[in-house]
PDB file of C-alpha atoms in Angstrom:
ATOM      1  CA  MET A 417     -27.714  62.204-121.855  1.00  0.00           C
ATOM      2  CA  ASP A 418     -26.985  64.463-125.028  1.00  0.00           C
ATOM      3  CA  GLN A 419     -25.078  67.312-124.768  1.00  0.00           C
ATOM      4  CA  ASN A 420     -26.481  69.516-127.355  1.00  0.00           C
ATOM      5  CA  LEU A 421     -30.489  68.732-125.314  1.00  0.00           C
ATOM      6  CA  GLU A 422     -28.887  69.738-121.909  1.00  0.00           C
ATOM      7  CA  ILE A 423     -27.721  72.732-124.053  1.00  0.00           C
ATOM      8  CA  ASP A 424     -31.286  73.620-125.368  1.00  0.00           C
ATOM      9  CA  VAL A 425     -32.638  73.088-122.143  1.00  0.00           C
ATOM     10  CA  LEU A 426     -30.944  75.281-120.435  1.00  0.00           C
ATOM     11  CA  ALA A 427     -31.558  77.737-122.951  1.00  0.00           C
ATOM     12  CA  LYS A 428     -34.923  77.471-122.825  1.00  0.00           C
ATOM     13  CA  LEU A 429     -34.722  77.591-118.833  1.00  0.00           C
ATOM     14  CA  LYS A 430     -32.626  81.066-118.942  1.00  0.00           C
ATOM     15  CA  GLY A 431     -35.509  82.257-121.465  1.00  0.00           C
ATOM     16  CA  PHE A 432     -38.249  81.980-119.704  1.00  0.00           C
ATOM     17  CA  LEU A 433     -36.885  82.797-116.379  1.00  0.00           C
ATOM     18  CA  ALA A 434     -36.186  86.201-118.298  1.00  0.00           C
ATOM     19  CA  SER A 435     -39.756  86.711-119.315  1.00  0.00           C
ATOM     20  CA  ALA A 436     -41.931  85.129-116.576  1.00  0.00           C
ATOM     21  CA  GLU A 437     -44.247  86.361-114.137  1.00  0.00           C
ATOM     22  CA  LEU A 438     -43.009  84.772-110.805  1.00  0.00           C
ATOM     23  CA  PRO A 439     -44.463  85.210-107.438  1.00  0.00           C
ATOM     24  CA  ASP A 440     -42.974  87.986-105.157  1.00  0.00           C
ATOM     25  CA  ASP A 441     -40.933  85.709-103.707  1.00  0.00           C
ATOM     26  CA  GLY A 442     -39.094  84.343-106.651  1.00  0.00           C
ATOM     27  CA  ARG A 443     -40.870  80.654-106.818  1.00  0.00           C
ATOM     28  CA  LEU A 444     -40.414  79.006-109.512  1.00  0.00           C
ATOM     29  CA  PRO A 445     -43.609  76.583-110.865  1.00  0.00           C
ATOM     30  CA  PRO A 446     -43.646  72.938-109.832  1.00  0.00           C
ATOM     31  CA  GLU A 447     -41.117  70.686-111.857  1.00  0.00           C
ATOM     32  CA  ARG A 448     -43.823  68.481-113.483  1.00  0.00           C
ATOM     33  CA  GLU A 449     -45.493  72.278-114.406  1.00  0.00           C
ATOM     34  CA  LEU A 450     -42.526  73.864-115.864  1.00  0.00           C
ATOM     35  CA  ALA A 451     -41.449  70.370-117.681  1.00  0.00           C
ATOM     36  CA  GLN A 452     -44.566  70.489-119.437  1.00  0.00           C
ATOM     37  CA  SER A 453     -44.229  74.387-120.071  1.00  0.00           C
ATOM     38  CA  LEU A 454     -41.429  74.641-121.678  1.00  0.00           C
ATOM     39  CA  ASP A 455     -41.733  70.710-123.339  1.00  0.00           C
ATOM     40  CA  VAL A 456     -38.667  68.908-121.995  1.00  0.00           C
ATOM     41  CA  GLY A 457     -38.305  65.785-120.208  1.00  0.00           C
ATOM     42  CA  ARG A 458     -37.739  65.905-115.792  1.00  0.00           C
ATOM     43  CA  ALA A 459     -34.516  64.498-115.894  1.00  0.00           C
ATOM     44  CA  VAL A 460     -32.892  67.030-118.057  1.00  0.00           C
ATOM     45  CA  LEU A 461     -34.575  69.786-116.610  1.00  0.00           C
ATOM     46  CA  ARG A 462     -33.484  68.741-113.128  1.00  0.00           C
ATOM     47  CA  LYS A 463     -30.226  68.628-114.888  1.00  0.00           C
ATOM     48  CA  ALA A 464     -30.359  72.735-116.345  1.00  0.00           C
ATOM     49  CA  LEU A 465     -31.511  73.462-112.567  1.00  0.00           C
ATOM     50  CA  ALA A 466     -28.837  72.376-110.977  1.00  0.00           C
ATOM     51  CA  THR A 467     -26.365  74.197-113.369  1.00  0.00           C
ATOM     52  CA  LEU A 468     -28.878  77.350-112.197  1.00  0.00           C
ATOM     53  CA  GLN A 469     -28.176  76.875-109.041  1.00  0.00           C
ATOM     54  CA  ALA A 470     -24.679  76.192-108.953  1.00  0.00           C
ATOM     55  CA  GLU A 471     -24.227  79.236-110.864  1.00  0.00           C
ATOM     56  CA  GLY A 472     -26.258  81.226-108.468  1.00  0.00           C
ATOM     57  CA  THR A 473     -29.397  82.262-110.062  1.00  0.00           C
ATOM     58  CA  VAL A 474     -31.897  79.604-108.686  1.00  0.00           C
ATOM     59  CA  TRP A 475     -31.884  78.249-105.189  1.00  0.00           C
ATOM     60  CA  ARG A 476     -33.646  75.253-103.523  1.00  0.00           C
ATOM     61  CA  HIS A 477     -35.323  74.597-100.661  1.00  0.00           C
ATOM     62  CA  VAL A 478     -36.293  70.796 -99.693  1.00  0.00           C
ATOM     63  CA  GLY A 479     -40.103  70.834 -99.836  1.00  0.00           C
ATOM     64  CA  LYS A 480     -40.904  74.281-100.928  1.00  0.00           C
ATOM     65  CA  GLY A 481     -39.595  74.280-104.247  1.00  0.00           C
ATOM     66  CA  THR A 482     -36.944  76.328-106.387  1.00  0.00           C
ATOM     67  CA  PHE A 483     -36.458  80.401-106.197  1.00  0.00           C
ATOM     68  CA  LEU A 484     -35.051  82.723-108.280  1.00  0.00           C
ATOM     69  CA  GLY A 485     -31.625  84.199-106.943  1.00  0.00           C
ATOM     70  CA  ASP A 486     -29.283  83.172-104.031  1.00  0.00           C
ATOM     71  CA  ARG A 487     -30.406  81.719-101.222  1.00  0.00           C
ATOM     72  CA  PRO A 488     -30.033  83.830 -97.726  1.00  0.00           C
ATOM     73  CA  ILE A 489     -27.546  83.448 -95.394  1.00  0.00           C
ATOM     74  CA  ASP A 490     -29.803  83.523 -92.802  1.00  0.00           C
ATOM     75  CA  THR A 491     -32.896  80.793 -91.902  1.00  0.00           C
ATOM     76  CA  PHE A 492     -36.887  81.207 -92.466  1.00  0.00           C
ATOM     77  CA  ALA A 493     -37.323  81.357 -89.223  1.00  0.00           C
ATOM     78  CA  ASP A 494     -34.698  84.298 -88.253  1.00  0.00           C
ATOM     79  CA  ILE A 495     -36.137  85.892 -91.655  1.00  0.00           C
ATOM     80  CA  ASN A 496     -39.865  85.665 -90.226  1.00  0.00           C
ATOM     81  CA  ALA A 497     -38.695  86.961 -86.643  1.00  0.00           C
ATOM     82  CA  MET A 498     -37.665  90.106 -88.558  1.00  0.00           C
ATOM     83  CA  VAL A 499     -40.752  90.554 -90.275  1.00  0.00           C
ATOM     84  CA  GLN A 500     -42.576  90.787 -87.260  1.00  0.00           C
ATOM     85  CA  HIS A 501     -40.651  93.424 -85.846  1.00  0.00           C
ATOM     86  CA  THR A 502     -40.438  95.609 -88.705  1.00  0.00           C
ATOM     87  CA  ASN A 503     -42.363  98.051 -91.351  1.00  0.00           C
ATOM     88  CA  PRO A 504     -41.384  98.564 -95.078  1.00  0.00           C
ATOM     89  CA  LEU A 505     -40.551 102.303 -93.976  1.00  0.00           C
ATOM     90  CA  GLU A 506     -37.538 100.715 -91.602  1.00  0.00           C
ATOM     91  CA  VAL A 507     -36.641  98.685 -94.572  1.00  0.00           C
ATOM     92  CA  MET A 508     -36.191 101.134 -96.583  1.00  0.00           C
ATOM     93  CA  GLY A 509     -34.148 102.933 -94.104  1.00  0.00           C
ATOM     94  CA  ALA A 510     -31.969  99.884 -93.841  1.00  0.00           C
ATOM     95  CA  ARG A 511     -31.871  99.677 -97.421  1.00  0.00           C
ATOM     96  CA  ILE A 512     -30.563 103.604 -97.821  1.00  0.00           C
ATOM     97  CA  ALA A 513     -28.115 103.067 -95.109  1.00  0.00           C
ATOM     98  CA  PHE A 514     -26.791  99.757 -96.754  1.00  0.00           C
ATOM     99  CA  GLU A 515     -26.953  99.655-100.647  1.00  0.00           C
ATOM    100  CA  PRO A 516     -24.852 103.179-101.655  1.00  0.00           C
ATOM    101  CA  GLU A 517     -22.052 101.493 -99.908  1.00  0.00           C
ATOM    102  CA  VAL A 518     -22.634  97.956-101.942  1.00  0.00           C
ATOM    103  CA  THR A 519     -22.819 100.428-105.097  1.00  0.00           C
ATOM    104  CA  ARG A 520     -19.538 101.986-104.232  1.00  0.00           C
ATOM    105  CA  CYS A 521     -18.003  98.971-104.464  1.00  0.00           C
ATOM    106  CA  ALA A 522     -19.969  97.244-107.338  1.00  0.00           C
ATOM    107  CA  ALA A 523     -18.162 100.677-109.363  1.00  0.00           C
ATOM    108  CA  LEU A 524     -14.574  99.628-107.879  1.00  0.00           C
ATOM    109  CA  ASN A 525     -15.130  96.039-108.427  1.00  0.00           C
ATOM    110  CA  ALA A 526     -17.573  94.931-110.898  1.00  0.00           C
ATOM    111  CA  THR A 527     -16.081  93.528-114.161  1.00  0.00           C
ATOM    112  CA  GLY A 528     -16.809  94.273-117.658  1.00  0.00           C
ATOM    113  CA  SER A 529     -19.473  91.118-117.700  1.00  0.00           C
ATOM    114  CA  GLN A 530     -21.109  92.022-114.882  1.00  0.00           C
ATOM    115  CA  ILE A 531     -21.540  95.995-116.052  1.00  0.00           C
ATOM    116  CA  THR A 532     -23.433  94.550-119.298  1.00  0.00           C
ATOM    117  CA  GLU A 533     -25.688  92.168-116.908  1.00  0.00           C
ATOM    118  CA  ILE A 534     -26.508  95.687-114.896  1.00  0.00           C
ATOM    119  CA  ARG A 535     -27.090  97.755-117.980  1.00  0.00           C
ATOM    120  CA  ASN A 536     -29.242  94.779-119.594  1.00  0.00           C
ATOM    121  CA  CYS A 537     -31.181  94.320-116.400  1.00  0.00           C
ATOM    122  CA  MET A 538     -32.160  98.504-116.813  1.00  0.00           C
ATOM    123  CA  ILE A 539     -33.112  98.333-120.219  1.00  0.00           C
ATOM    124  CA  LYS A 540     -35.006  95.321-119.368  1.00  0.00           C
ATOM    125  CA  ALA A 541     -36.752  97.103-116.712  1.00  0.00           C
ATOM    126  CA  GLN A 542     -37.340  99.609-118.831  1.00  0.00           C
ATOM    127  CA  GLN A 543     -38.943  97.669-121.612  1.00  0.00           C
ATOM    128  CA  ALA A 544     -40.784  95.273-119.113  1.00  0.00           C
ATOM    129  CA  PRO A 545     -44.679  95.435-120.318  1.00  0.00           C
ATOM    130  CA  THR A 546     -46.301  94.493-116.962  1.00  0.00           C
ATOM    131  CA  TRP A 547     -45.323  96.078-113.129  1.00  0.00           C
ATOM    132  CA  ARG A 548     -44.647  92.663-112.316  1.00  0.00           C
ATOM    133  CA  GLN A 549     -42.025  91.881-115.258  1.00  0.00           C
ATOM    134  CA  TYR A 550     -40.829  95.584-114.051  1.00  0.00           C
ATOM    135  CA  GLU A 551     -40.346  94.290-110.322  1.00  0.00           C
ATOM    136  CA  GLN A 552     -38.492  91.649-111.841  1.00  0.00           C
ATOM    137  CA  TRP A 553     -36.246  93.187-113.554  1.00  0.00           C
ATOM    138  CA  ASP A 554     -35.448  95.904-111.137  1.00  0.00           C
ATOM    139  CA  ASN A 555     -34.570  93.359-108.415  1.00  0.00           C
ATOM    140  CA  ARG A 556     -32.299  91.636-110.868  1.00  0.00           C
ATOM    141  CA  LEU A 557     -30.879  95.177-111.293  1.00  0.00           C
ATOM    142  CA  HIS A 558     -30.084  95.462-107.590  1.00  0.00           C
ATOM    143  CA  ARG A 559     -28.892  92.052-107.011  1.00  0.00           C
ATOM    144  CA  THR A 560     -26.828  92.039-109.673  1.00  0.00           C
ATOM    145  CA  ILE A 561     -24.933  95.421-108.706  1.00  0.00           C
ATOM    146  CA  GLY A 562     -24.536  93.131-105.055  1.00  0.00           C
ATOM    147  CA  GLU A 563     -22.732  90.396-106.927  1.00  0.00           C
ATOM    148  CA  ALA A 564     -20.303  93.488-108.952  1.00  0.00           C
ATOM    149  CA  ALA A 565     -19.195  94.349-105.398  1.00  0.00           C
ATOM    150  CA  GLN A 566     -17.446  90.973-105.227  1.00  0.00           C
ATOM    151  CA  ASN A 567     -18.181  90.123-101.504  1.00  0.00           C
ATOM    152  CA  SER A 568     -19.773  87.053-100.760  1.00  0.00           C
ATOM    153  CA  LEU A 569     -20.879  88.433 -97.167  1.00  0.00           C
ATOM    154  CA  LEU A 570     -22.331  91.884 -98.617  1.00  0.00           C
ATOM    155  CA  LEU A 571     -24.188  90.032-101.103  1.00  0.00           C
ATOM    156  CA  GLY A 572     -25.190  87.726 -98.202  1.00  0.00           C
ATOM    157  CA  LEU A 573     -26.372  90.421 -96.226  1.00  0.00           C
ATOM    158  CA  LEU A 574     -28.191  92.108 -99.302  1.00  0.00           C
ATOM    159  CA  ASP A 575     -30.146  88.891 -99.796  1.00  0.00           C
ATOM    160  CA  THR A 576     -31.449  88.693 -96.412  1.00  0.00           C
ATOM    161  CA  LEU A 577     -32.472  92.206 -96.451  1.00  0.00           C
ATOM    162  CA  ASN A 578     -34.577  91.819 -99.806  1.00  0.00           C
ATOM    163  CA  ALA A 579     -36.378  88.562 -98.355  1.00  0.00           C
ATOM    164  CA  VAL A 580     -37.215  90.480 -95.365  1.00  0.00           C
ATOM    165  CA  ARG A 581     -38.246  93.390 -98.275  1.00  0.00           C
ATOM    166  CA  ARG A 582     -40.538  90.924 -99.876  1.00  0.00           C
ATOM    167  CA  ALA A 583     -42.079  89.739 -96.903  1.00  0.00           C
ATOM    168  CA  VAL A 584     -43.488  93.477 -95.508  1.00  0.00           C
ATOM    169  CA  THR A 585     -43.459  95.508 -98.711  1.00  0.00           C
ATOM    170  CA  TRP A 586     -47.149  96.788 -99.215  1.00  0.00           C
ATOM    171  CA  GLY A 587     -49.335  95.524-101.873  1.00  0.00           C
ATOM    172  CA  ARG A 588     -47.732  95.829-105.324  1.00  0.00           C
ATOM    173  CA  LEU A 589     -51.106  95.565-107.099  1.00  0.00           C
ATOM    174  CA  ARG A 590     -51.848  98.410-109.142  1.00  0.00           C
ATOM    175  CA  GLN A 591     -54.752  99.204-111.440  1.00  0.00           C
ATOM    176  CA  THR A 592     -53.506 101.592-113.880  1.00  0.00           C
ATOM    177  CA  PRO A 593     -51.771 101.945-115.989  1.00  0.00           C
ATOM    178  CA  VAL A 594     -50.817  98.470-116.419  1.00  0.00           C
ATOM    179  CA  ARG A 595     -46.769  99.030-116.831  1.00  0.00           C
ATOM    180  CA  PRO A 596     -44.728 101.402-115.706  1.00  0.00           C
ATOM    181  CA  PRO A 597     -45.381 104.726-117.511  1.00  0.00           C
ATOM    182  CA  ALA A 598     -42.307 106.389-120.007  1.00  0.00           C
ATOM    183  CA  ASP A 599     -41.801 108.650-117.308  1.00  0.00           C
ATOM    184  CA  HIS A 600     -41.418 106.618-114.363  1.00  0.00           C
ATOM    185  CA  HIS A 601     -38.951 108.192-112.188  1.00  0.00           C
ATOM    186  CA  SER A 602     -36.941 104.683-111.525  1.00  0.00           C
ATOM    187  CA  PHE A 603     -35.871 104.755-114.966  1.00  0.00           C
ATOM    188  CA  VAL A 604     -33.323 108.288-115.000  1.00  0.00           C
ATOM    189  CA  GLU A 605     -32.299 107.364-111.667  1.00  0.00           C
ATOM    190  CA  HIS A 606     -31.333 103.492-112.881  1.00  0.00           C
ATOM    191  CA  GLU A 607     -29.139 104.818-115.810  1.00  0.00           C
ATOM    192  CA  GLN A 608     -27.925 107.538-113.154  1.00  0.00           C
ATOM    193  CA  ILE A 609     -26.554 104.349-111.203  1.00  0.00           C
ATOM    194  CA  VAL A 610     -25.461 102.286-114.379  1.00  0.00           C
ATOM    195  CA  GLU A 611     -23.532 105.047-115.431  1.00  0.00           C
ATOM    196  CA  ALA A 612     -21.664 105.622-112.040  1.00  0.00           C
ATOM    197  CA  ILE A 613     -20.708 102.121-111.876  1.00  0.00           C
ATOM    198  CA  ALA A 614     -19.497 101.954-115.625  1.00  0.00           C
ATOM    199  CA  ASP A 615     -17.418 105.253-115.098  1.00  0.00           C
ATOM    200  CA  ARG A 616     -15.872 103.247-112.315  1.00  0.00           C
ATOM    201  CA  ASP A 617     -16.900 106.027-109.442  1.00  0.00           C
ATOM    202  CA  GLY A 618     -17.368 105.663-106.637  1.00  0.00           C
ATOM    203  CA  ALA A 619     -18.730 108.640-104.730  1.00  0.00           C
ATOM    204  CA  ALA A 620     -21.004 109.353-107.770  1.00  0.00           C
ATOM    205  CA  ALA A 621     -22.786 105.597-107.885  1.00  0.00           C
ATOM    206  CA  ALA A 622     -22.890 105.762-104.008  1.00  0.00           C
ATOM    207  CA  ASP A 623     -24.812 109.560-104.309  1.00  0.00           C
ATOM    208  CA  ALA A 624     -27.221 107.707-107.593  1.00  0.00           C
ATOM    209  CA  MET A 625     -27.889 104.573-104.814  1.00  0.00           C
ATOM    210  CA  ARG A 626     -29.193 107.101-102.530  1.00  0.00           C
ATOM    211  CA  ARG A 627     -31.117 109.481-104.007  1.00  0.00           C
ATOM    212  CA  HIS A 628     -32.728 106.349-106.260  1.00  0.00           C
ATOM    213  CA  LEU A 629     -33.746 104.848-103.001  1.00  0.00           C
ATOM    214  CA  ARG A 630     -34.952 108.200-101.239  1.00  0.00           C
ATOM    215  CA  SER A 631     -37.667 108.583-104.077  1.00  0.00           C
ATOM    216  CA  VAL A 632     -38.703 105.507-103.975  1.00  0.00           C
ATOM    217  CA  GLU A 633     -38.945 105.844-100.267  1.00  0.00           C
ATOM    218  CA  SER A 634     -41.099 109.195-100.584  1.00  0.00           C
ATOM    219  CA  HIS A 635     -43.295 107.201-103.429  1.00  0.00           C
ATOM    220  CA  MET A 636     -44.012 104.645-100.587  1.00  0.00           C
ATOM    221  CA  ARG A 637     -45.334 107.381 -98.521  1.00  0.00           C
ATOM    222  CA  ASP A 638     -47.473 108.719-101.184  1.00  0.00           C
ATOM    223  CA  VAL A 639     -49.360 105.631-101.851  1.00  0.00           C
ATOM    224  CA  ARG A 640     -49.732 104.719 -97.968  1.00  0.00           C
TER     225      ARG A 640
END
């Protein structure tokens, strides 16, 4: 298979993932549909998907499809069992207890390229034309911070927590506006988190993440 073609298809696929409005579970369109949308052959598309899977950008579940992100460490049955015994506010409590320490580790261990990617996710979230795309970039921001912690167990726990969160979060449909307003609270909060990570200030990064998640929790209570 021509190497230039493989590189071109991989670039097309990455471009699609950067702008696509995927379902809450991150599931990609079926392979046939995706190949038609990108105007590429299925064989070279499979190779591109395999490359992204090896990089941890996507994961596959036989019989269910391909999903954005890394595979949760627990089985779907385990996650479904947790979902049945929790609620959105409990999930937020778990995030508040857990994610600030992940962010502290990220400030200490992130590579330069990871800090650049974290900042890029923040900017993409700010520029998102719809709520759906904002939420996707917001999710990627938090997961990229998890990757930057350089701890595979912490990242696996974060992925599992996020899998539960996606299943129990209250409805995300918003009537107006169609995208986050310019003064959306998360924008400034994200900037504070990213700058603390870039400054290698673990305590400030943890505090900024904790303030952000408490702000999200407060807004969740307001819309109940």
